[in-house]
PDB file of C-alpha atoms in Angstrom:
ATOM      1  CA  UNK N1243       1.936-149.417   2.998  1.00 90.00           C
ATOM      2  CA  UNK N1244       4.925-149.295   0.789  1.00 93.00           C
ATOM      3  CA  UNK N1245       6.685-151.589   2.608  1.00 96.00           C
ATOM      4  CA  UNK N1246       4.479-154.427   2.772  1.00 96.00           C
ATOM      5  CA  UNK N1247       3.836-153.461  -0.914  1.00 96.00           C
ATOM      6  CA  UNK N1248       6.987-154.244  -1.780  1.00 97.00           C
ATOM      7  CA  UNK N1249       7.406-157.351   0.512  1.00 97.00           C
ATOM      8  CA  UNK N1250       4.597-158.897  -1.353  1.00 97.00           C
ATOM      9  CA  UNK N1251       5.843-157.701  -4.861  1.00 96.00           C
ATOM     10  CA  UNK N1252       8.970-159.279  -4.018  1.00 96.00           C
ATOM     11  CA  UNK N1253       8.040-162.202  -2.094  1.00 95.00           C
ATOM     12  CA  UNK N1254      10.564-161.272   0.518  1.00 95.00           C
ATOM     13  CA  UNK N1255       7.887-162.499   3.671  1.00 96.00           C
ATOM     14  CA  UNK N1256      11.091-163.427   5.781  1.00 95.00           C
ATOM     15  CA  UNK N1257      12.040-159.764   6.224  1.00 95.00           C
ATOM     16  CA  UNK N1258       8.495-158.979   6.891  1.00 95.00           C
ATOM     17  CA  UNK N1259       9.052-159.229  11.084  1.00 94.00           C
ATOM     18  CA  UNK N1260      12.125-157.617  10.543  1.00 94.00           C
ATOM     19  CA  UNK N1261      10.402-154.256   8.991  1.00 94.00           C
ATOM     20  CA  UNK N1262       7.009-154.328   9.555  1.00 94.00           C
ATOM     21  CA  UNK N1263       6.683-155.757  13.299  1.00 94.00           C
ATOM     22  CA  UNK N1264       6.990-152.029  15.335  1.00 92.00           C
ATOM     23  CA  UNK N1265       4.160-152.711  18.354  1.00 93.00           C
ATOM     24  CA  UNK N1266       5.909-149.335  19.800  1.00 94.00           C
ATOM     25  CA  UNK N1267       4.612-147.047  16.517  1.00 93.00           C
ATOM     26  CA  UNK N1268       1.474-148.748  16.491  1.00 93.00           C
ATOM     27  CA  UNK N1269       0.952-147.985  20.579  1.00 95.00           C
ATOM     28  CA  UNK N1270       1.615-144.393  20.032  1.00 96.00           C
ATOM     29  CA  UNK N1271      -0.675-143.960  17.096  1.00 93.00           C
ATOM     30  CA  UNK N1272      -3.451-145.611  19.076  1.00 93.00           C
ATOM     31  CA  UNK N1273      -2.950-143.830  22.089  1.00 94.00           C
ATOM     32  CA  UNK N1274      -2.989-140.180  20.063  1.00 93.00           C
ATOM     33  CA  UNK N1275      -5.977-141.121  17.969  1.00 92.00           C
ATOM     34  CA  UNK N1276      -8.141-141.994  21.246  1.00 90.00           C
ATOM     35  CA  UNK N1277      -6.873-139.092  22.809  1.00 91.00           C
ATOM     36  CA  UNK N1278      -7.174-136.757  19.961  1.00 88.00           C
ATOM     37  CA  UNK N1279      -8.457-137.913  17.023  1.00 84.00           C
ATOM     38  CA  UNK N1280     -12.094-137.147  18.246  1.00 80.00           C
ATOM     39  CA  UNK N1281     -10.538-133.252  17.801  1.00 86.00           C
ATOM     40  CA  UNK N1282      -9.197-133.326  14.736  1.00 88.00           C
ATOM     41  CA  UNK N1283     -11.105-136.157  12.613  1.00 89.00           C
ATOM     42  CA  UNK N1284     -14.803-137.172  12.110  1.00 90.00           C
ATOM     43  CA  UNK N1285     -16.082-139.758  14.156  1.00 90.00           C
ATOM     44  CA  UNK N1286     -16.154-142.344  11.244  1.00 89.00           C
ATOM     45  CA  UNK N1287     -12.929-141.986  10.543  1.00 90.00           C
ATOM     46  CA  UNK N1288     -11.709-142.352  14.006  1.00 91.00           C
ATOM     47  CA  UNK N1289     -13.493-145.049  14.207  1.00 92.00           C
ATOM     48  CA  UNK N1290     -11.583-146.440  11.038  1.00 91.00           C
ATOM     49  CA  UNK N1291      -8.235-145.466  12.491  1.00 92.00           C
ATOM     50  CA  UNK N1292      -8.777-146.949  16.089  1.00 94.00           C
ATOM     51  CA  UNK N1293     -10.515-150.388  14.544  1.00 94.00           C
ATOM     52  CA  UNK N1294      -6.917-150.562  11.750  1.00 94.00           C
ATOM     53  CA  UNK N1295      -4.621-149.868  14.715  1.00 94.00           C
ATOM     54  CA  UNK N1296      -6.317-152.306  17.304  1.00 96.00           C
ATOM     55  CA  UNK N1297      -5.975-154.565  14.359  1.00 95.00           C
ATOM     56  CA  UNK N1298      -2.255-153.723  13.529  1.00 95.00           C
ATOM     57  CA  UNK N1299      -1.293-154.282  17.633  1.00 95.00           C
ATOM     58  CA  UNK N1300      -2.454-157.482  17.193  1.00 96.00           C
ATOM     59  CA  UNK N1301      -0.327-158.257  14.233  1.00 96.00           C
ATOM     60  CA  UNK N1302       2.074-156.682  15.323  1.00 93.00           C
ATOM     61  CA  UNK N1303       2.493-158.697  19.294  1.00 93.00           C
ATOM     62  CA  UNK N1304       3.277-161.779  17.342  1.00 95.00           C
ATOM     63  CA  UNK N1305       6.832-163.357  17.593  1.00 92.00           C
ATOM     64  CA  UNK N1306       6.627-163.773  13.820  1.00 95.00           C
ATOM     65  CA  UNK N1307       4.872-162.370  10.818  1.00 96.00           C
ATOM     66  CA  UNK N1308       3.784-164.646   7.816  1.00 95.00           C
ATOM     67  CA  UNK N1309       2.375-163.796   4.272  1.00 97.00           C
ATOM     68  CA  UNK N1310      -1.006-163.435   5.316  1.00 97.00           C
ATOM     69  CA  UNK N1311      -0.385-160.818   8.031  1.00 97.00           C
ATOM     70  CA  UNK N1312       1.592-158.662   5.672  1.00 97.00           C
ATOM     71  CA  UNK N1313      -1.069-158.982   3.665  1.00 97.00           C
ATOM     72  CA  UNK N1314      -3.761-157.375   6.216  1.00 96.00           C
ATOM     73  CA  UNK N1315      -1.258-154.864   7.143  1.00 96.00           C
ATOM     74  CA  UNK N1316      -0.667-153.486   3.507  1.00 96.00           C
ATOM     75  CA  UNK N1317      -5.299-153.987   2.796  1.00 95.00           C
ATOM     76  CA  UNK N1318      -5.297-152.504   5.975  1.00 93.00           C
ATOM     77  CA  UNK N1319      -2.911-149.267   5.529  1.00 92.00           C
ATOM     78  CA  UNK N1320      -4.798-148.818   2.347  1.00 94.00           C
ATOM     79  CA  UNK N1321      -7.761-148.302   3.790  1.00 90.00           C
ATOM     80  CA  UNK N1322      -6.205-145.779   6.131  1.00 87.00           C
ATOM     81  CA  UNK N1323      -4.605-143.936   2.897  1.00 89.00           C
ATOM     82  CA  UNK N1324      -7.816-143.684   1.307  1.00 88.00           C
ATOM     83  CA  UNK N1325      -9.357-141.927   4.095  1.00 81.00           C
ATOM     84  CA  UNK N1326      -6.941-139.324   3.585  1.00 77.00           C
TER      85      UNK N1326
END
């Protein structure tokens, strides 16, 4: 979230594949929240974490990321944070 913050804040989008596009992280976190989040978390927010990651993997696949997907990456980390 701070990253893409600041990417917007500076209008740096060209570094935005550089630092934000990690498929790897956002794998992992998927793959422990459907194994177990359903532990540890309600269901709703689960359900919040698994829809933000599947959303984030898709971002994240693409060869390059533009303004707008930095954009959903720092609304959608928000939402994440204000689960918390």
């Amino acid at each position: 979230n701070l990253v893409s913050s600041a990417i917007i804040k500076e209008e740096k989008f060209d570094t935005a594949s550089q630092l934000l596009r990690q498929p790897r992280v956002v794998e992992y976190f998927l793959k422990y929240v459907e194994r177990e989040g359903r532990e540890k978390a309600p269901d709703e927010v689960v359900k919040k974490l698994t829809e933000v990651l599947k959303s984030l993997q898709a971002i994240a696949s693409k060869e390059k990321l533009g303004s707008d997907d930095v954009k959903s990456i720092q609304k959608s980390t928000s939402e994440v944070l204000s689960l918390l």
